[in-house]
PDB file of C-alpha atoms in Angstrom:
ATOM      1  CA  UNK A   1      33.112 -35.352   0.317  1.00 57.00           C
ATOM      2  CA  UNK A   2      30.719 -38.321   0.557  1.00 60.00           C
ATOM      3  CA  UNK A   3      27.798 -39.028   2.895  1.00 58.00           C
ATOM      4  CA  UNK A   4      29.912 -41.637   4.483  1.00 51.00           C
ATOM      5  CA  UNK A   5      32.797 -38.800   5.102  1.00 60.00           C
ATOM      6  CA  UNK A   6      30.360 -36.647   5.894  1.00 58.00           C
ATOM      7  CA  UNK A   7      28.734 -38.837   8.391  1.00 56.00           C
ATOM      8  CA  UNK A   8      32.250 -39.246  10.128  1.00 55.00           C
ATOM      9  CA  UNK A   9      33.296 -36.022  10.056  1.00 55.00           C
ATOM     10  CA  UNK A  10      29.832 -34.821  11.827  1.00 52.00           C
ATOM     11  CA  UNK A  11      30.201 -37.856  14.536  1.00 50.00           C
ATOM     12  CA  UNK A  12      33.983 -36.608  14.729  1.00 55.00           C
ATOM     13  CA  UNK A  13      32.698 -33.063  15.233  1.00 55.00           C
ATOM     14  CA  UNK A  14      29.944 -34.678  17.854  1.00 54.00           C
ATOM     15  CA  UNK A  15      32.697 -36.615  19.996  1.00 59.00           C
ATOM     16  CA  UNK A  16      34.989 -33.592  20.385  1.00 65.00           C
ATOM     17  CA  UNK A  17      32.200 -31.730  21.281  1.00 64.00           C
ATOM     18  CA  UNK A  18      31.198 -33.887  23.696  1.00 64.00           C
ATOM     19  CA  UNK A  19      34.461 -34.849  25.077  1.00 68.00           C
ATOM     20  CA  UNK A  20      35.110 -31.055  25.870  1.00 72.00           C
ATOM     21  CA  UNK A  21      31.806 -30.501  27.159  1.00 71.00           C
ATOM     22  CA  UNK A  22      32.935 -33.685  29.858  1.00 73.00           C
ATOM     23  CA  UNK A  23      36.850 -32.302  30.391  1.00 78.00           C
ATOM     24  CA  UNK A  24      34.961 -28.510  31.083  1.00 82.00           C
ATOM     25  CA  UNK A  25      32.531 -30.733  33.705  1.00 81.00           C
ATOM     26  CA  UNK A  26      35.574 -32.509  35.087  1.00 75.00           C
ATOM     27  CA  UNK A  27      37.789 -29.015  35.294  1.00 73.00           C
ATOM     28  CA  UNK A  28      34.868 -27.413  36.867  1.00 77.00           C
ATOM     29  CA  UNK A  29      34.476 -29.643  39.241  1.00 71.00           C
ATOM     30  CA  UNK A  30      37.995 -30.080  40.391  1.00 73.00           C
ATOM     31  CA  UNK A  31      38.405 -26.546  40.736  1.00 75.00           C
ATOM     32  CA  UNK A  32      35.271 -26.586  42.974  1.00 79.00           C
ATOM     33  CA  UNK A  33      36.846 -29.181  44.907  1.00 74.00           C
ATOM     34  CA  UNK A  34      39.975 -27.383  45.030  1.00 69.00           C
ATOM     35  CA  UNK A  35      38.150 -24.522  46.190  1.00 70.00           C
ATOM     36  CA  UNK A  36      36.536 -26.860  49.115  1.00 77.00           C
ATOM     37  CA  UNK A  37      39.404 -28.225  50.181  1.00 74.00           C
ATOM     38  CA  UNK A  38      40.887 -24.731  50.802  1.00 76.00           C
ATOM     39  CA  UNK A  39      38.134 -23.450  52.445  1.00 81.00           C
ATOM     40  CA  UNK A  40      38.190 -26.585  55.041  1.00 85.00           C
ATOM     41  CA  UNK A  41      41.823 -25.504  55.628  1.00 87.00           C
ATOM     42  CA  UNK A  42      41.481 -22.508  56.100  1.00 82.00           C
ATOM     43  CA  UNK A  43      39.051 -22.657  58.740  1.00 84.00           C
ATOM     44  CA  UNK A  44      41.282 -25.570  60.464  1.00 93.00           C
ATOM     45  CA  UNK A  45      43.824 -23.229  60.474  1.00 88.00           C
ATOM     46  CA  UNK A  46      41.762 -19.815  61.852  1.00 93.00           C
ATOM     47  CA  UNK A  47      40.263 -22.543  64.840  1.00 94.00           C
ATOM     48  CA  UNK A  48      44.165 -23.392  65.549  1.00 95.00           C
ATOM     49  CA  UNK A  49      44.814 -20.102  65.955  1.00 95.00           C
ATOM     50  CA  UNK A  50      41.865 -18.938  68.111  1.00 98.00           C
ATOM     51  CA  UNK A  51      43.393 -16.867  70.367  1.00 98.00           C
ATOM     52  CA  UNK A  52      43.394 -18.114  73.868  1.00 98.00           C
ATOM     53  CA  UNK A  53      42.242 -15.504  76.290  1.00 99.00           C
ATOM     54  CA  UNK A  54      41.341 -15.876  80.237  1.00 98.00           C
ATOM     55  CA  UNK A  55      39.298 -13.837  81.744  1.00 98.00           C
ATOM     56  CA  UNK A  56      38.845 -14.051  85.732  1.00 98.00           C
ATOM     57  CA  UNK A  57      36.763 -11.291  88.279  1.00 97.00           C
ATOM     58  CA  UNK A  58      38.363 -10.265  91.264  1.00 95.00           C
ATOM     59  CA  UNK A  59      38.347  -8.561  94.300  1.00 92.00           C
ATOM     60  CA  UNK A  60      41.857  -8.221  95.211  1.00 87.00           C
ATOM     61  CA  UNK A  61      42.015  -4.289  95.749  1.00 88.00           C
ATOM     62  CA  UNK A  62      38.689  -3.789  97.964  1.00 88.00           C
ATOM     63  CA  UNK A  63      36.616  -3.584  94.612  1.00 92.00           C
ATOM     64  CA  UNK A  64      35.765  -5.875  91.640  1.00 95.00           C
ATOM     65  CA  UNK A  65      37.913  -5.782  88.958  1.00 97.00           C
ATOM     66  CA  UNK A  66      38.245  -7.511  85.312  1.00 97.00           C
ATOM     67  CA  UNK A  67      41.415  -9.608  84.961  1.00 97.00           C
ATOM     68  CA  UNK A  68      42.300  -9.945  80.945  1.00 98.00           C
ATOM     69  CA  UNK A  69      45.171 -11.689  80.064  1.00 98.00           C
ATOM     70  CA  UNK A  70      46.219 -13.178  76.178  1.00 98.00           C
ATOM     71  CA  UNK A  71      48.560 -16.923  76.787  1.00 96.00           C
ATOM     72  CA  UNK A  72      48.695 -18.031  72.985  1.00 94.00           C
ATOM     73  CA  UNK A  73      48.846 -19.693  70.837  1.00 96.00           C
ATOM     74  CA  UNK A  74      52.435 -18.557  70.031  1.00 90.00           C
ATOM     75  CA  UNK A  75      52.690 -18.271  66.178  1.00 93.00           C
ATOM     76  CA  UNK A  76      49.968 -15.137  67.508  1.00 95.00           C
ATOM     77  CA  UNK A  77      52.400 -12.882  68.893  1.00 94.00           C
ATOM     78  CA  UNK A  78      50.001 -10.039  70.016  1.00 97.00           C
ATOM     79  CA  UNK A  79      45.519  -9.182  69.101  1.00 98.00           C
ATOM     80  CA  UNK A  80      45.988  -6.242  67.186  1.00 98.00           C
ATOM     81  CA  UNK A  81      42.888  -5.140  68.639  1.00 99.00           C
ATOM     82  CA  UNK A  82      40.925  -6.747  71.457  1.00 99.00           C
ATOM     83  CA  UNK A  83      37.209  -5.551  71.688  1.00 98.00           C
ATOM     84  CA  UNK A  84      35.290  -6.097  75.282  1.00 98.00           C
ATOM     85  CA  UNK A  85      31.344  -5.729  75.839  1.00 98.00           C
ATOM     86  CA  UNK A  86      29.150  -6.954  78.642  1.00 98.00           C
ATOM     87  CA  UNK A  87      26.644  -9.231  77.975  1.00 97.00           C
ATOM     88  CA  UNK A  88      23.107  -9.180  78.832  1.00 96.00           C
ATOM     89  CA  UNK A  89      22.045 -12.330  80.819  1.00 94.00           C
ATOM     90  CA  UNK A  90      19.677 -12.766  77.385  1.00 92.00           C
ATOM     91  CA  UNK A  91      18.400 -10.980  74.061  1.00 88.00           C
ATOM     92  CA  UNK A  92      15.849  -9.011  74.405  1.00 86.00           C
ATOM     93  CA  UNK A  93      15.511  -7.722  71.030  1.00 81.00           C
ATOM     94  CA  UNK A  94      12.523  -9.227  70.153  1.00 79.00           C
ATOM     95  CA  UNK A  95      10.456  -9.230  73.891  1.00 79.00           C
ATOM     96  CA  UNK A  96       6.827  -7.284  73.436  1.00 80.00           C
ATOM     97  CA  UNK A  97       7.194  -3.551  73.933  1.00 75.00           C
ATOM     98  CA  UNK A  98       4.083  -3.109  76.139  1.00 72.00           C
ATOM     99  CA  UNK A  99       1.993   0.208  76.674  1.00 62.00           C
ATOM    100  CA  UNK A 100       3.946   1.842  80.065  1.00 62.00           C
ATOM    101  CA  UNK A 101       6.738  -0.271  80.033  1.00 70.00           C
ATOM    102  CA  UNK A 102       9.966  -0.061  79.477  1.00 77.00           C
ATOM    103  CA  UNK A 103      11.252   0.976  76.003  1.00 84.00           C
ATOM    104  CA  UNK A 104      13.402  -0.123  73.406  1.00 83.00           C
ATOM    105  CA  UNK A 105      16.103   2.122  73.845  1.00 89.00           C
ATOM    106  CA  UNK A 106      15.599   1.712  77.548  1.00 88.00           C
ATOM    107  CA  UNK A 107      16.059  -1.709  77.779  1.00 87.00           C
ATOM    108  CA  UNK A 108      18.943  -1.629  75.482  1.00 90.00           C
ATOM    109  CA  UNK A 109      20.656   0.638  78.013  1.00 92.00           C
ATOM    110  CA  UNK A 110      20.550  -1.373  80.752  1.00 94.00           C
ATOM    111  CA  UNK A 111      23.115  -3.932  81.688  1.00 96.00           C
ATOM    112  CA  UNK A 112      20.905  -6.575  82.430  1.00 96.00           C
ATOM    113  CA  UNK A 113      23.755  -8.941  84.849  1.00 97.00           C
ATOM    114  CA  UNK A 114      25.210  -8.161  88.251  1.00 97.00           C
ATOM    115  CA  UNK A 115      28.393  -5.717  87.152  1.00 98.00           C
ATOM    116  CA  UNK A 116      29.452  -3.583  84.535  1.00 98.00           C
ATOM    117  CA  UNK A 117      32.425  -1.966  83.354  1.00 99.00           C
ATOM    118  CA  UNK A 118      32.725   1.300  85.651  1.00 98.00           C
ATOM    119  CA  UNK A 119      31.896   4.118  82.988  1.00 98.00           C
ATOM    120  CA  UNK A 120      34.686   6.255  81.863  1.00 98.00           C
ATOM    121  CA  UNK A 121      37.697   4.537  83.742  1.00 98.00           C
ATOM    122  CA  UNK A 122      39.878   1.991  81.762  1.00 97.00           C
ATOM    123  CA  UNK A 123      38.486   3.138  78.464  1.00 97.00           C
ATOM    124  CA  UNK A 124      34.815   2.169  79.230  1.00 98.00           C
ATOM    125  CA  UNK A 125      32.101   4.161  77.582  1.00 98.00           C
ATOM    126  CA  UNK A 126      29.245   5.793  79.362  1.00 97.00           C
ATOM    127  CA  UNK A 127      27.020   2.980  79.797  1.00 97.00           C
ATOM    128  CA  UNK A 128      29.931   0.567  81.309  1.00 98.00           C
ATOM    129  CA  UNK A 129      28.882  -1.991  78.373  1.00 98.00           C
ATOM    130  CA  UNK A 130      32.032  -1.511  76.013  1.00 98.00           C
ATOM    131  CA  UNK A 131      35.548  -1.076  76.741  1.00 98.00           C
ATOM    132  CA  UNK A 132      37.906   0.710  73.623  1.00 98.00           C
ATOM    133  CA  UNK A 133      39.719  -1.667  71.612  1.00 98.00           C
ATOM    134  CA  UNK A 134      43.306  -2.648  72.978  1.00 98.00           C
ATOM    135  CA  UNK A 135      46.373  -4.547  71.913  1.00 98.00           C
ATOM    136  CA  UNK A 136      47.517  -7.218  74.331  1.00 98.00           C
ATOM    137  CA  UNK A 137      50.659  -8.689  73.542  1.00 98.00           C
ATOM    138  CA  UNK A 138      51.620 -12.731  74.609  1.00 95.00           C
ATOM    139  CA  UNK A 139      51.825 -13.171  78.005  1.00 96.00           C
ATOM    140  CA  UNK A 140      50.171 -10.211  78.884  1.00 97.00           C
ATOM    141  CA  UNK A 141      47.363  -8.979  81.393  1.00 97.00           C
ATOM    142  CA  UNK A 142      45.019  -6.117  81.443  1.00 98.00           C
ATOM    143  CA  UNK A 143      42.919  -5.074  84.162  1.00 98.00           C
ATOM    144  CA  UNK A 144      39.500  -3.181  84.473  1.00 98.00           C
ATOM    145  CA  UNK A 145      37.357  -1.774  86.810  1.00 98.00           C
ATOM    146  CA  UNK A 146      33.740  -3.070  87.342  1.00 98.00           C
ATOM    147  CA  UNK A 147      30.889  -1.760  89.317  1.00 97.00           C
ATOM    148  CA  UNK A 148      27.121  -2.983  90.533  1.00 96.00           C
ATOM    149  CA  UNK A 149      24.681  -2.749  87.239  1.00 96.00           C
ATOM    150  CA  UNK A 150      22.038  -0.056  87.864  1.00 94.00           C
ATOM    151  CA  UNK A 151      18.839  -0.859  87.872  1.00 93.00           C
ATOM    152  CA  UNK A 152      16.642   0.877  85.099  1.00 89.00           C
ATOM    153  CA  UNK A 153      13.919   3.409  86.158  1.00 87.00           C
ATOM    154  CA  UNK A 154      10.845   0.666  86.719  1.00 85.00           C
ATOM    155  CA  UNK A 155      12.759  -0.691  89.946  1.00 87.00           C
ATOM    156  CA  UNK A 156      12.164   2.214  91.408  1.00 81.00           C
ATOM    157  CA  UNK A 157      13.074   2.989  95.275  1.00 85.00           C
ATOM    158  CA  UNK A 158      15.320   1.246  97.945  1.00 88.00           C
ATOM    159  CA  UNK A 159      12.915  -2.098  97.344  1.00 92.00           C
ATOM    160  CA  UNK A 160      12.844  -1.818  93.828  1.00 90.00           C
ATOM    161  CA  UNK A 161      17.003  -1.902  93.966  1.00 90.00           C
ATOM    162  CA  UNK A 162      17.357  -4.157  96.681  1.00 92.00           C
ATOM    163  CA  UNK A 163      15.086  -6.670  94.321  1.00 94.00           C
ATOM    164  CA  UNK A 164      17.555  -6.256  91.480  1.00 93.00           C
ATOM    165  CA  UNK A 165      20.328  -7.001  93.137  1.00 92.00           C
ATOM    166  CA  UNK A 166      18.722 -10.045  94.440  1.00 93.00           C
ATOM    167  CA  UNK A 167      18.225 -11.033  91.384  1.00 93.00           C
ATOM    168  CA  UNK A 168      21.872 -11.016  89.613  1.00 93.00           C
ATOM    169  CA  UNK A 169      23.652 -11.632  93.460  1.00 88.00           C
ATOM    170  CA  UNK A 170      24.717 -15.101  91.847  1.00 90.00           C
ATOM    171  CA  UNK A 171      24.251 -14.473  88.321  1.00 96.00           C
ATOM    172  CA  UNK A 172      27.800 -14.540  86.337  1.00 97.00           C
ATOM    173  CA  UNK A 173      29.146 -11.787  83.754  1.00 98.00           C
ATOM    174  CA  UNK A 174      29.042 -12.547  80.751  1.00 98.00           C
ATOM    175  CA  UNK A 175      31.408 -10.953  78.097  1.00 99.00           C
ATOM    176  CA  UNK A 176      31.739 -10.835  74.389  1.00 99.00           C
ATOM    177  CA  UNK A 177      35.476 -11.158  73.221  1.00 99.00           C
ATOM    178  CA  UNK A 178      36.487  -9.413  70.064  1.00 99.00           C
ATOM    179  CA  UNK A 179      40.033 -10.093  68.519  1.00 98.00           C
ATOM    180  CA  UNK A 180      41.104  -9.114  65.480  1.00 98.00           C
ATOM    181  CA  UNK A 181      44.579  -9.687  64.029  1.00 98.00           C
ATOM    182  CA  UNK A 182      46.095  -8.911  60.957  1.00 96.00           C
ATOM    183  CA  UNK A 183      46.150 -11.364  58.135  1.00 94.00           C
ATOM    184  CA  UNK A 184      42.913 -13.634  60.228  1.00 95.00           C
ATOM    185  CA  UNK A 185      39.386 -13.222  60.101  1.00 96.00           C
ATOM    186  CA  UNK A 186      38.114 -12.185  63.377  1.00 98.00           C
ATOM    187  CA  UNK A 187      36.850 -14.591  66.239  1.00 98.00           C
ATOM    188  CA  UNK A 188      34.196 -13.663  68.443  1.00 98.00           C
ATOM    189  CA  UNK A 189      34.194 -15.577  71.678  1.00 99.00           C
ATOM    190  CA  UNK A 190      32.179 -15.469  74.743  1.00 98.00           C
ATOM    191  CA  UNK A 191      32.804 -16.074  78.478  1.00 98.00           C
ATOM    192  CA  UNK A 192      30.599 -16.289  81.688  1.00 98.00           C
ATOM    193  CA  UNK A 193      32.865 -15.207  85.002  1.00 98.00           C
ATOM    194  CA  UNK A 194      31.618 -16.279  88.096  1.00 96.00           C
ATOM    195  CA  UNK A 195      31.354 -12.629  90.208  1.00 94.00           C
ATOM    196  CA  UNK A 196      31.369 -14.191  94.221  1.00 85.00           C
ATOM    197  CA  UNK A 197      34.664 -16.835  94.972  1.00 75.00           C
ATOM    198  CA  UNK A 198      37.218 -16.179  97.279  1.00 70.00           C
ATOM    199  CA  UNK A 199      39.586 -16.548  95.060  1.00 78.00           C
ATOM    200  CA  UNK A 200      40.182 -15.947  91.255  1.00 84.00           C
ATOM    201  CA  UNK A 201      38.288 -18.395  88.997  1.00 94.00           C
ATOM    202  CA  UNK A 202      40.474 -18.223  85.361  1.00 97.00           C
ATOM    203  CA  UNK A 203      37.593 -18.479  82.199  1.00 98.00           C
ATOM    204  CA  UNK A 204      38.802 -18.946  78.651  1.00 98.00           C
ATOM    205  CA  UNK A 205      36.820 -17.620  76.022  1.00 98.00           C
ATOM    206  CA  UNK A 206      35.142 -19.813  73.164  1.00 97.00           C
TER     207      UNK A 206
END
């Protein structure tokens, strides 16, 4: 072979080279677009089917009582499993922890709003901030039973309780939403529920 067929063959060898090196780029990238354009669907898709849950407080049977109740969308038939907590009216994760206050733990076990769920009935736990998970199918309602928050140890005495209540008497509750269904990721949504109308104010979740 010849420097001049050598020459081509070597440019030859160069181009393809090259021209793989571009179709790998151009593969790559399509995939990665593929792989965006999926994504973007899918999460179009899982905010279609967030599931649309009202939430109302009322009073109807002497005492205050959580109204839950699941009205679509209908290609959801039923949440598998539908998690409720109570909210605190903030975080307070990250306040100061001062000598002879309250502690950690102690804050964390207060319901800091004006109700909670009442401990032990309708699946609550002790503290009245979680309710066990529960399926509610379309169309369906589910019902709980709140109580007054208690006020932690440091509003101590008639005055001291008399000043927390004053201080959540117009406050809302605010509730986390869990709901988890089979073959979707799982939403968490949030609602605040006004505590004093006359008459039942519906929320929906977001």
């Amino acid at each position: 072979m010849g420097i001049a067929d050598t020459s081509i063959a070597a440019a030859a060898a160069l181009f393809s080279g090259v021209a793989g090196a571009a179709a790998w780029r151009a593969a790559l990238a399509a995939n990665r677009t593929a792989d965006s354009v999926a994504k973007i669907e899918r999460d179009r898709w899982h905010t279609e089917m967030t599931p649309r849950v009202d939430l109302s407080v009322v009073n109807e049977r002497g005492r205050p009582e959580l109204l839950v109740r699941f009205s679509g969308p209908a290609p959801l038939e039923a949440i598998d499993a539908l998690e409720l907590s109570v909210r605190d009216d903030r975080d307070r994760t990250n306040d100061l922890l001062l000598a002879g206050s309250a502690t950690a733990e102690e804050r964390a076990n207060t319901i800091w709003g004006p109700l909670r769920l009442s401990p032990h009935i309708d699946g609550a736990d002790d503290l009245g901030r979680r309710a066990e998970p529960f399926t509610l199918e379309h169309g369906e309602e589910r019902r709980f039973a709140l109580e007054p928050s208690q006020p932690p140890r440091w509003y101590g005495g008639a005055e001291g309780a008399h000043r927390w209540q004053g201080e959540y008497l117009d406050k809302p509750l605010r509730i986390w939403v869990r709901c988890v269904v089979k073959g979707h990721s799982p939403w968490r949504l949030t609602a605040d529920l006004p505590t004093r109308g006359v008459q039942a104010v519906w929320i929906r979740a977001r």
